[in-house]
PDB file of C-alpha atoms in Angstrom:
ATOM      1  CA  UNK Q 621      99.849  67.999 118.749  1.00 47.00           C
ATOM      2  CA  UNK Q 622      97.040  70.097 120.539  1.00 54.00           C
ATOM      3  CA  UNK Q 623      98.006  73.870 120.268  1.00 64.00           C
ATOM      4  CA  UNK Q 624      94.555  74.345 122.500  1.00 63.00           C
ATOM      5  CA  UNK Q 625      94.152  78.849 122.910  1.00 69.00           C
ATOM      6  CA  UNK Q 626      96.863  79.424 122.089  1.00 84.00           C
ATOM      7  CA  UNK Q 627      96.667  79.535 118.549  1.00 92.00           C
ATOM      8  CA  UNK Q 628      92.942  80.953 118.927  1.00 95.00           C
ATOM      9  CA  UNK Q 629      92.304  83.341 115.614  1.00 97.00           C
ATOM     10  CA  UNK Q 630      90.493  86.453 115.869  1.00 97.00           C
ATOM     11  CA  UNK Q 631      88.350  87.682 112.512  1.00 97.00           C
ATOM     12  CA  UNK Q 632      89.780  91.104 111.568  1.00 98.00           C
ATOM     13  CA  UNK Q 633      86.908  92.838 109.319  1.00 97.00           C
ATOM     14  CA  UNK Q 634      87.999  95.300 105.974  1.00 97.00           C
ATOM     15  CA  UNK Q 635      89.123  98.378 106.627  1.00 97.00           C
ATOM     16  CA  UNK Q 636      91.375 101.975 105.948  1.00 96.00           C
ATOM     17  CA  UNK Q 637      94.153 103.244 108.353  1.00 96.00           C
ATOM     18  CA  UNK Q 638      96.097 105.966 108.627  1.00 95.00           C
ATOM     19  CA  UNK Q 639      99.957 105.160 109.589  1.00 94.00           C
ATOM     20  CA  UNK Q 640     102.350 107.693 109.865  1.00 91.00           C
ATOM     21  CA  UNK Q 641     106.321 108.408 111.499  1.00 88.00           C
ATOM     22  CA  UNK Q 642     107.391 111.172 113.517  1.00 84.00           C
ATOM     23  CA  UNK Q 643     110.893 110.756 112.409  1.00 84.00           C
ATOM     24  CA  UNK Q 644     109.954 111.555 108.767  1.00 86.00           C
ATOM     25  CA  UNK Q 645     106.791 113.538 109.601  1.00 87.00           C
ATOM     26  CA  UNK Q 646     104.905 111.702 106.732  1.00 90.00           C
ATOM     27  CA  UNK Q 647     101.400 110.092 106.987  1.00 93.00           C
ATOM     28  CA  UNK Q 648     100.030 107.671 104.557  1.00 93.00           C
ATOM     29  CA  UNK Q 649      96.307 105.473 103.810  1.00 96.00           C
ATOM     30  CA  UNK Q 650      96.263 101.906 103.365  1.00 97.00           C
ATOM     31  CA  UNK Q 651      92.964  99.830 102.213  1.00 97.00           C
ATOM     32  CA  UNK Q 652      92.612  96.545 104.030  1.00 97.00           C
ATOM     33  CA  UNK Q 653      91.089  93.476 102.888  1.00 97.00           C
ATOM     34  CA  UNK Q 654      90.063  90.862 106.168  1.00 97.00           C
ATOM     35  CA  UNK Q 655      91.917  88.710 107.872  1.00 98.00           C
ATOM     36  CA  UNK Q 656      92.852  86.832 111.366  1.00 98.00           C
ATOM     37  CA  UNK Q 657      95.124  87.502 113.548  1.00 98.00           C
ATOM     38  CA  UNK Q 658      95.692  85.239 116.985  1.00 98.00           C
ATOM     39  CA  UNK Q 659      94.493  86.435 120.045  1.00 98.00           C
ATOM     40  CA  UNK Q 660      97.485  86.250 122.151  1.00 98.00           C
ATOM     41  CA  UNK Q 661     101.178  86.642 120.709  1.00 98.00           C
ATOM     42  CA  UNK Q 662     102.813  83.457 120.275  1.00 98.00           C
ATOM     43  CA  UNK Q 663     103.868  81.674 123.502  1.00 98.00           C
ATOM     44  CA  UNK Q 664     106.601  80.101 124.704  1.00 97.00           C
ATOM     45  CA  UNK Q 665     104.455  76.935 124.815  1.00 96.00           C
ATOM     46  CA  UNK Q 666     103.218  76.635 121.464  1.00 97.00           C
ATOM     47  CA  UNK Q 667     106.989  77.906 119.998  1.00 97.00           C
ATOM     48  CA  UNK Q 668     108.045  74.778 121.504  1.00 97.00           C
ATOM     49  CA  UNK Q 669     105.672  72.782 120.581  1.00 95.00           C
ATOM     50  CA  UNK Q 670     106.461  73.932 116.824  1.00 96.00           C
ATOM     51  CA  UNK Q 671     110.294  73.976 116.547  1.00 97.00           C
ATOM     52  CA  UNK Q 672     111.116  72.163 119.780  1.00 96.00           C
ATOM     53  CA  UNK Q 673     112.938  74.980 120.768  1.00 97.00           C
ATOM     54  CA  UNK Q 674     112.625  77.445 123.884  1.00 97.00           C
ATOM     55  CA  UNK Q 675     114.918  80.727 123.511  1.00 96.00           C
ATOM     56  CA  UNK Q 676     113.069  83.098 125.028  1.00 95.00           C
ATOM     57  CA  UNK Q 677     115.516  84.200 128.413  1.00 94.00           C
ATOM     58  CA  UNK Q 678     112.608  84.156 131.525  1.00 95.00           C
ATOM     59  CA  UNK Q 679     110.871  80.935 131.032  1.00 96.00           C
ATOM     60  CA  UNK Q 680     107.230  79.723 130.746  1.00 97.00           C
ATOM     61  CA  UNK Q 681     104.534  78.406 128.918  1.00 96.00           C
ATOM     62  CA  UNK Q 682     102.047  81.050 129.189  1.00 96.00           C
ATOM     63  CA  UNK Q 683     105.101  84.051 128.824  1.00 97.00           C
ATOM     64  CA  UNK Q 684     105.421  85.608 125.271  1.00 98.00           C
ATOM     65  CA  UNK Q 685     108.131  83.907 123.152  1.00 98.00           C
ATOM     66  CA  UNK Q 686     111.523  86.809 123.203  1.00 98.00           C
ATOM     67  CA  UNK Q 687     114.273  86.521 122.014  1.00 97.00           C
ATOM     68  CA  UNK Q 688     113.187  85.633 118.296  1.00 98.00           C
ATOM     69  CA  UNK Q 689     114.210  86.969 115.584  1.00 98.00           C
ATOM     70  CA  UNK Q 690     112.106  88.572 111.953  1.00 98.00           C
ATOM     71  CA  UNK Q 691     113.752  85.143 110.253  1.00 98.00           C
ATOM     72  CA  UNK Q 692     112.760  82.949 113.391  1.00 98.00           C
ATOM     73  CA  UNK Q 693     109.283  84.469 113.198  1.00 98.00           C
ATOM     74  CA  UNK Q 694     108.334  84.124 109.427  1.00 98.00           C
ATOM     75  CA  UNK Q 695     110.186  80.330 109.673  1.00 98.00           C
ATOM     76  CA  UNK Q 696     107.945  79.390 112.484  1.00 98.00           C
ATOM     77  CA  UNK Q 697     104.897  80.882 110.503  1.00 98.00           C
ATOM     78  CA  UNK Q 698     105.856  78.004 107.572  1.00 98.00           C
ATOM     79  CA  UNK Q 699     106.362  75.410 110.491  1.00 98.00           C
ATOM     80  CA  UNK Q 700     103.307  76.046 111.799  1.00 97.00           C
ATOM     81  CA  UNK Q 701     101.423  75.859 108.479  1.00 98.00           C
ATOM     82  CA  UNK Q 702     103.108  72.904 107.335  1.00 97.00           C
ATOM     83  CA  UNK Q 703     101.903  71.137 110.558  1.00 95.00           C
ATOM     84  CA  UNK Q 704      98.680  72.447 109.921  1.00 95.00           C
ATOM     85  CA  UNK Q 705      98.324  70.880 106.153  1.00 96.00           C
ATOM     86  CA  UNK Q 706      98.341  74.638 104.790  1.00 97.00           C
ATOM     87  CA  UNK Q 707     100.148  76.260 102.356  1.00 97.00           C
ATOM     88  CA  UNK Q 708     103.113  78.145 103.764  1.00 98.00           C
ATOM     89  CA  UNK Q 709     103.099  81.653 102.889  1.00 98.00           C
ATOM     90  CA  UNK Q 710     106.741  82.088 102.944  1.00 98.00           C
ATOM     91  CA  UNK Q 711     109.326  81.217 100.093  1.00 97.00           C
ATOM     92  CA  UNK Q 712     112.808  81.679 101.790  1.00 95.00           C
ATOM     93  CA  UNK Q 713     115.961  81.318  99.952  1.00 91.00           C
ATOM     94  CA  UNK Q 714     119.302  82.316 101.763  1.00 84.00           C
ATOM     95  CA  UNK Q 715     118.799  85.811 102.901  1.00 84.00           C
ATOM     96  CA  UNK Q 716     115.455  86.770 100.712  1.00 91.00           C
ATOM     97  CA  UNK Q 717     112.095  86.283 101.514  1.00 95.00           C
ATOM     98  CA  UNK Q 718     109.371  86.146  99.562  1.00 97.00           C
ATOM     99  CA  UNK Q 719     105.467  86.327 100.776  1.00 98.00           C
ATOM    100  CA  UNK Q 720     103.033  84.454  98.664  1.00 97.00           C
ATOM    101  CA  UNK Q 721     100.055  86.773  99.119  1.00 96.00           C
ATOM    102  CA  UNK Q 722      97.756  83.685  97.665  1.00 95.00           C
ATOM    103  CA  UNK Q 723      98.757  81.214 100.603  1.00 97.00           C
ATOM    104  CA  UNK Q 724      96.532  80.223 102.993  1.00 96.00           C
ATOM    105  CA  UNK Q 725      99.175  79.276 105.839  1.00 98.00           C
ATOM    106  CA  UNK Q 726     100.049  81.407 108.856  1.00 98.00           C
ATOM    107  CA  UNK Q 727     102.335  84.651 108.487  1.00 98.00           C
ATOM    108  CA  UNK Q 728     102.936  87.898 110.090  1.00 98.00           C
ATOM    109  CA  UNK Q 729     100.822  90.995 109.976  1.00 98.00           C
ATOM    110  CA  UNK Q 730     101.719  93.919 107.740  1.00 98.00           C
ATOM    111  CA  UNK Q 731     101.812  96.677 109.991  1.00 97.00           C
ATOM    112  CA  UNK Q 732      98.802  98.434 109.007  1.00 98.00           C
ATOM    113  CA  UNK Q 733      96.784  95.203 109.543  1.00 98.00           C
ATOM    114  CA  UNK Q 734      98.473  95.160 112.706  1.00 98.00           C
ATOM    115  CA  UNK Q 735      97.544  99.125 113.560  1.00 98.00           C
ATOM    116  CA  UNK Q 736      94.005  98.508 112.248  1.00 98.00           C
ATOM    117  CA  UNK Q 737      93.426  95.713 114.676  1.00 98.00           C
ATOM    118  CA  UNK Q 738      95.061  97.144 117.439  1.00 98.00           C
ATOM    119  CA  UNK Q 739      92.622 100.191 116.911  1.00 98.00           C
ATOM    120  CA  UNK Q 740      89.678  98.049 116.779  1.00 98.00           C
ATOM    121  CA  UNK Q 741      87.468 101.060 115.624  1.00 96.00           C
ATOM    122  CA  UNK Q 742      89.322 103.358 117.906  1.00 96.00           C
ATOM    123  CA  UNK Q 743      90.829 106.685 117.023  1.00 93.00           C
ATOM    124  CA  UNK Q 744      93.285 107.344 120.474  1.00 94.00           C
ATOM    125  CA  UNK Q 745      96.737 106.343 121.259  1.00 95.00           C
ATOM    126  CA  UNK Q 746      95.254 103.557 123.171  1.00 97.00           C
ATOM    127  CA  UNK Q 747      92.367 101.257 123.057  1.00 97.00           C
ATOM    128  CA  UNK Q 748      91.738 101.599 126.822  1.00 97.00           C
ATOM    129  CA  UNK Q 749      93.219 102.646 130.295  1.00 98.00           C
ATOM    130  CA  UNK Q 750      97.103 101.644 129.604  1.00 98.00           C
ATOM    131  CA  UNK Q 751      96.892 100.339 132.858  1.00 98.00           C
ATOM    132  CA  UNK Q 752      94.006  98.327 132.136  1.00 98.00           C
ATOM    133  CA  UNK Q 753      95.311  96.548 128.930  1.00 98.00           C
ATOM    134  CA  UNK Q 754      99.106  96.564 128.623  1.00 98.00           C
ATOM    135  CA  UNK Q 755     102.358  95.151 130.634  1.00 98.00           C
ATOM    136  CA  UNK Q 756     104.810  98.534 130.585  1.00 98.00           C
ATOM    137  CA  UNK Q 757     107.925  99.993 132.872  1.00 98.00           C
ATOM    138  CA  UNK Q 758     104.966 101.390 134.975  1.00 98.00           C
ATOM    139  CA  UNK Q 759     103.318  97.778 136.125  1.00 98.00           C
ATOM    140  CA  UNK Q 760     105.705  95.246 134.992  1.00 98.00           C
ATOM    141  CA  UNK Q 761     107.927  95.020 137.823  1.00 97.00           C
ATOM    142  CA  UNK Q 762     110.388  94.782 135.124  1.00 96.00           C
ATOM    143  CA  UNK Q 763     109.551  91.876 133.407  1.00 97.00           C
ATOM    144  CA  UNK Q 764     108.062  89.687 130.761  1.00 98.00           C
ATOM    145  CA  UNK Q 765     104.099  88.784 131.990  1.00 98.00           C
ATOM    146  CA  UNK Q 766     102.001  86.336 130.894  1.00 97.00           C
ATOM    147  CA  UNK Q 767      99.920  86.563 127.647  1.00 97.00           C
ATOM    148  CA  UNK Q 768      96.351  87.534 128.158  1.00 97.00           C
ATOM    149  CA  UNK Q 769      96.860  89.005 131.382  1.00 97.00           C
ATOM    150  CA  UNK Q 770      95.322  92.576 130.374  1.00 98.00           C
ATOM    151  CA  UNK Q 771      92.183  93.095 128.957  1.00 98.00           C
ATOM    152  CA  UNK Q 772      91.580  92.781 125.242  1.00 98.00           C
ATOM    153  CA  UNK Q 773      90.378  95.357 122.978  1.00 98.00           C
ATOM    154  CA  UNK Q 774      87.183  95.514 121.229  1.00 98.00           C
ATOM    155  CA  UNK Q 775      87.897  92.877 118.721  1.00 98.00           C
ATOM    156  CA  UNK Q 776      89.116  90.484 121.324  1.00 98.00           C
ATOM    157  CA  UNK Q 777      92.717  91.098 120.864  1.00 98.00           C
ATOM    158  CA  UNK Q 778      95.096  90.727 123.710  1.00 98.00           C
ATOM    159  CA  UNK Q 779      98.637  92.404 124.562  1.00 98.00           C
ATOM    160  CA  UNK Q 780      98.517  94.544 121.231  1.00 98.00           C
ATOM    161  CA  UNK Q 781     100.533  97.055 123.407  1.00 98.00           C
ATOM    162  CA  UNK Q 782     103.128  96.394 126.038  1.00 98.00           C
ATOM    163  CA  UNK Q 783     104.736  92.862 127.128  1.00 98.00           C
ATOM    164  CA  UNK Q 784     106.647  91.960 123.741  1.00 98.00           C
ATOM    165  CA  UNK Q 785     107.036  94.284 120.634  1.00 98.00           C
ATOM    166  CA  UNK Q 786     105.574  92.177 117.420  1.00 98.00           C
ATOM    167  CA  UNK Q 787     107.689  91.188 114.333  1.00 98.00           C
ATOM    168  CA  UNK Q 788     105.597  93.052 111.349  1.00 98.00           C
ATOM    169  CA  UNK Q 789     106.368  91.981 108.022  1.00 98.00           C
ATOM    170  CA  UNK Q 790     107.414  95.172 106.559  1.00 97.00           C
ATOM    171  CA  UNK Q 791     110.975  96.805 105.973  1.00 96.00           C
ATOM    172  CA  UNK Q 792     110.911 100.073 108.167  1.00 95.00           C
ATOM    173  CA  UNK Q 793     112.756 102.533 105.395  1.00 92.00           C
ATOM    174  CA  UNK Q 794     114.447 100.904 103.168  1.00 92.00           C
ATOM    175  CA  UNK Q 795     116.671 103.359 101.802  1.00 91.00           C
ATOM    176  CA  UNK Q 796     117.924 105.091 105.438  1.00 93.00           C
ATOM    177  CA  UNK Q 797     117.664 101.263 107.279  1.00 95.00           C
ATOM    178  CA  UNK Q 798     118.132  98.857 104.526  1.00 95.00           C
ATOM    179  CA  UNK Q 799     116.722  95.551 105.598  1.00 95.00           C
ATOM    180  CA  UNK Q 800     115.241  96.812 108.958  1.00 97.00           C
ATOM    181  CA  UNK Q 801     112.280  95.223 109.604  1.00 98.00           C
ATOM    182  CA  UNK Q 802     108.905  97.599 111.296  1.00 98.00           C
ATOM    183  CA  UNK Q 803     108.275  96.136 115.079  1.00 98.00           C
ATOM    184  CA  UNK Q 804     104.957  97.393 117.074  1.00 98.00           C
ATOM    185  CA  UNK Q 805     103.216  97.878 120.000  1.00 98.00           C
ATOM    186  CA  UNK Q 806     106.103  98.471 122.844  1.00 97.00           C
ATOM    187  CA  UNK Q 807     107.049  96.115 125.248  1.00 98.00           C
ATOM    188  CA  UNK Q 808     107.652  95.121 128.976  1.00 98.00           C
ATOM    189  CA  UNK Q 809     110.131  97.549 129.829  1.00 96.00           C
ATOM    190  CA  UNK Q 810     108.983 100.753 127.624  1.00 97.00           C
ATOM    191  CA  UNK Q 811     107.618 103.944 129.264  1.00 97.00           C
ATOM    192  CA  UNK Q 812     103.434 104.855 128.398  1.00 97.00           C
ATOM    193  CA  UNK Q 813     104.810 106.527 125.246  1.00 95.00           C
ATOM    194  CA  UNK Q 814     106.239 103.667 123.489  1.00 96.00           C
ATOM    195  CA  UNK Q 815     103.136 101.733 124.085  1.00 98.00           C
ATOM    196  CA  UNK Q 816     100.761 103.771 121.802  1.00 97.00           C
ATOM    197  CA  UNK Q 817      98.922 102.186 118.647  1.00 97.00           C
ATOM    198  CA  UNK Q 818     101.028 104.602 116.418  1.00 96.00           C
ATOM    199  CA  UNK Q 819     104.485 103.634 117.725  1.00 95.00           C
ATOM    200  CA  UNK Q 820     107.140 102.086 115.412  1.00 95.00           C
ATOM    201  CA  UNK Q 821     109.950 100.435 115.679  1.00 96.00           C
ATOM    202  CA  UNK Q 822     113.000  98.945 114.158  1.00 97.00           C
ATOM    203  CA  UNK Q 823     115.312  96.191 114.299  1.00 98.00           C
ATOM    204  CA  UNK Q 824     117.718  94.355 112.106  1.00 97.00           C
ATOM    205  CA  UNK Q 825     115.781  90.747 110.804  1.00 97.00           C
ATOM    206  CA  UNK Q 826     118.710  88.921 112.487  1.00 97.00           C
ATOM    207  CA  UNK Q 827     118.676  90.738 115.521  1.00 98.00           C
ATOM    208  CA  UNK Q 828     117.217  88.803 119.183  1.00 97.00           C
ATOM    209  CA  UNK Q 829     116.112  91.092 121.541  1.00 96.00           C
ATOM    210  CA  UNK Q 830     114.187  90.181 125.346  1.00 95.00           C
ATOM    211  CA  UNK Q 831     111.578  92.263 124.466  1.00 97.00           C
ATOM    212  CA  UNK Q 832     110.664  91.456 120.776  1.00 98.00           C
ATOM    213  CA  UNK Q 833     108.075  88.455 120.013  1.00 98.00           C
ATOM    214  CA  UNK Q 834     105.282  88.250 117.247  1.00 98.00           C
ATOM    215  CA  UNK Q 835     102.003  87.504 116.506  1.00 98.00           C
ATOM    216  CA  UNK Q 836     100.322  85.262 113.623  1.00 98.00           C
ATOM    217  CA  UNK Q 837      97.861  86.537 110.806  1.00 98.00           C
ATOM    218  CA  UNK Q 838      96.377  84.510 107.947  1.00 98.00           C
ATOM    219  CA  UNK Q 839      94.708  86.238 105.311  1.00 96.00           C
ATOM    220  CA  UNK Q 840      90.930  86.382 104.051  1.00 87.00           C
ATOM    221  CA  UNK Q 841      87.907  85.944 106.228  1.00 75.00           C
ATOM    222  CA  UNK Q 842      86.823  82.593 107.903  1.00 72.00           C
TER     223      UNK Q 842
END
């Protein structure tokens, strides 16, 4: 199976960000330790090549894989590994997950890694012109667009805002949302404020939405 650019993986370098939520008002600091995360969310193309499956609702190869859900995600992220002889970073049992932090198999981002690299040494909302770099309510023509289509940022990341949300692996607020799970980045069909390297997000594990996908991380440097 050739998974070509679509699975290319971008080098992430060490670093500290600041996340913080305007529902609780609270800011906090997280250290960061390198890693990779893909270029491109996953596609619809390489989901299928994986699981065999295509569930996004607007079809194509090059679109962003919707419709997925925090459990599809982190179960394609073993898939993935397995098929690439690495060791899944995922132990799932029933309705728990567990991440094995010493794997060296595909997974998602925390959200600070994801915030960090969507920065890419920036200190703005944005990383560019939204325009410039994101699919929103104000280009889309109200719909999913292909991956890549918008410029990258700095690091050679594309779509980090706008066209799908992205599966993070943390739980939002655990004692207000229970098992919520933190999504980022804004999507398709979000106005220029949702689309803002600070934005979070929320959504039930389970839950399949048209404008939710993911992207991969691995962890450690090259």
């Amino acid at each position: 199976m050739d998974l070509g650019t679509d699975l290319t993986m971008i080098s992430i370098p060490a670093g500290r960000v600041t996340l913080s939520d305007r529902r609780t008002q609270q800011s906090w600091q997280v250290a960061l330790e390198p890693c990779r995360l893909s270029a491109l969310p996953v596609t619809q193309g390489l989901y299928a090549q994986v699981t065999g499956l295509r569930p996004s609702t607007v079809h194509g190869d090059r679109l962003p894989v919707e419709g997925v859900s925090w459990w599809d995600a982190v179960r394609f992220c073993n898939a993935l590994s397995l098929h690439e002889g690495l060791a899944p970073a995922y132990r799932l049992d029933g309705e728990s997950a567990a991440w094995d932090t010493s794997a060296d198999g595909y997974r998602l981002p925390t959200e600070a890694e994801w915030e960090h690299a969507c920065r890419a040494g920036t200190d703005g909302p944005r990383y560019g012109l939204l325009d410039d770099i994101a699919w929103y309510r104000g280009n889309s023509d109200g719909t999913l667009r292909e991956a890549g289509g918008k410029l990258p940022n700095a690091w050679g990341l594309h779509d980090m805002l706008g066209n799908v949300w992205d599966w993070c692996w943390d739980v939002y607020d655990p004692e207000v949302y229970g098992t919520y799970r933190v999504l980022r980045g804004g999507g398709w069909f979000d106005e220029h404020w949702s689309c803002r390297a600070s934005a979070r997000r929320r959504s039930h594990p389970a839950f399949r939405v048209d404008d939710v996908g993911f992207r991969l991380a691995r962890s450690g440097a090259p």
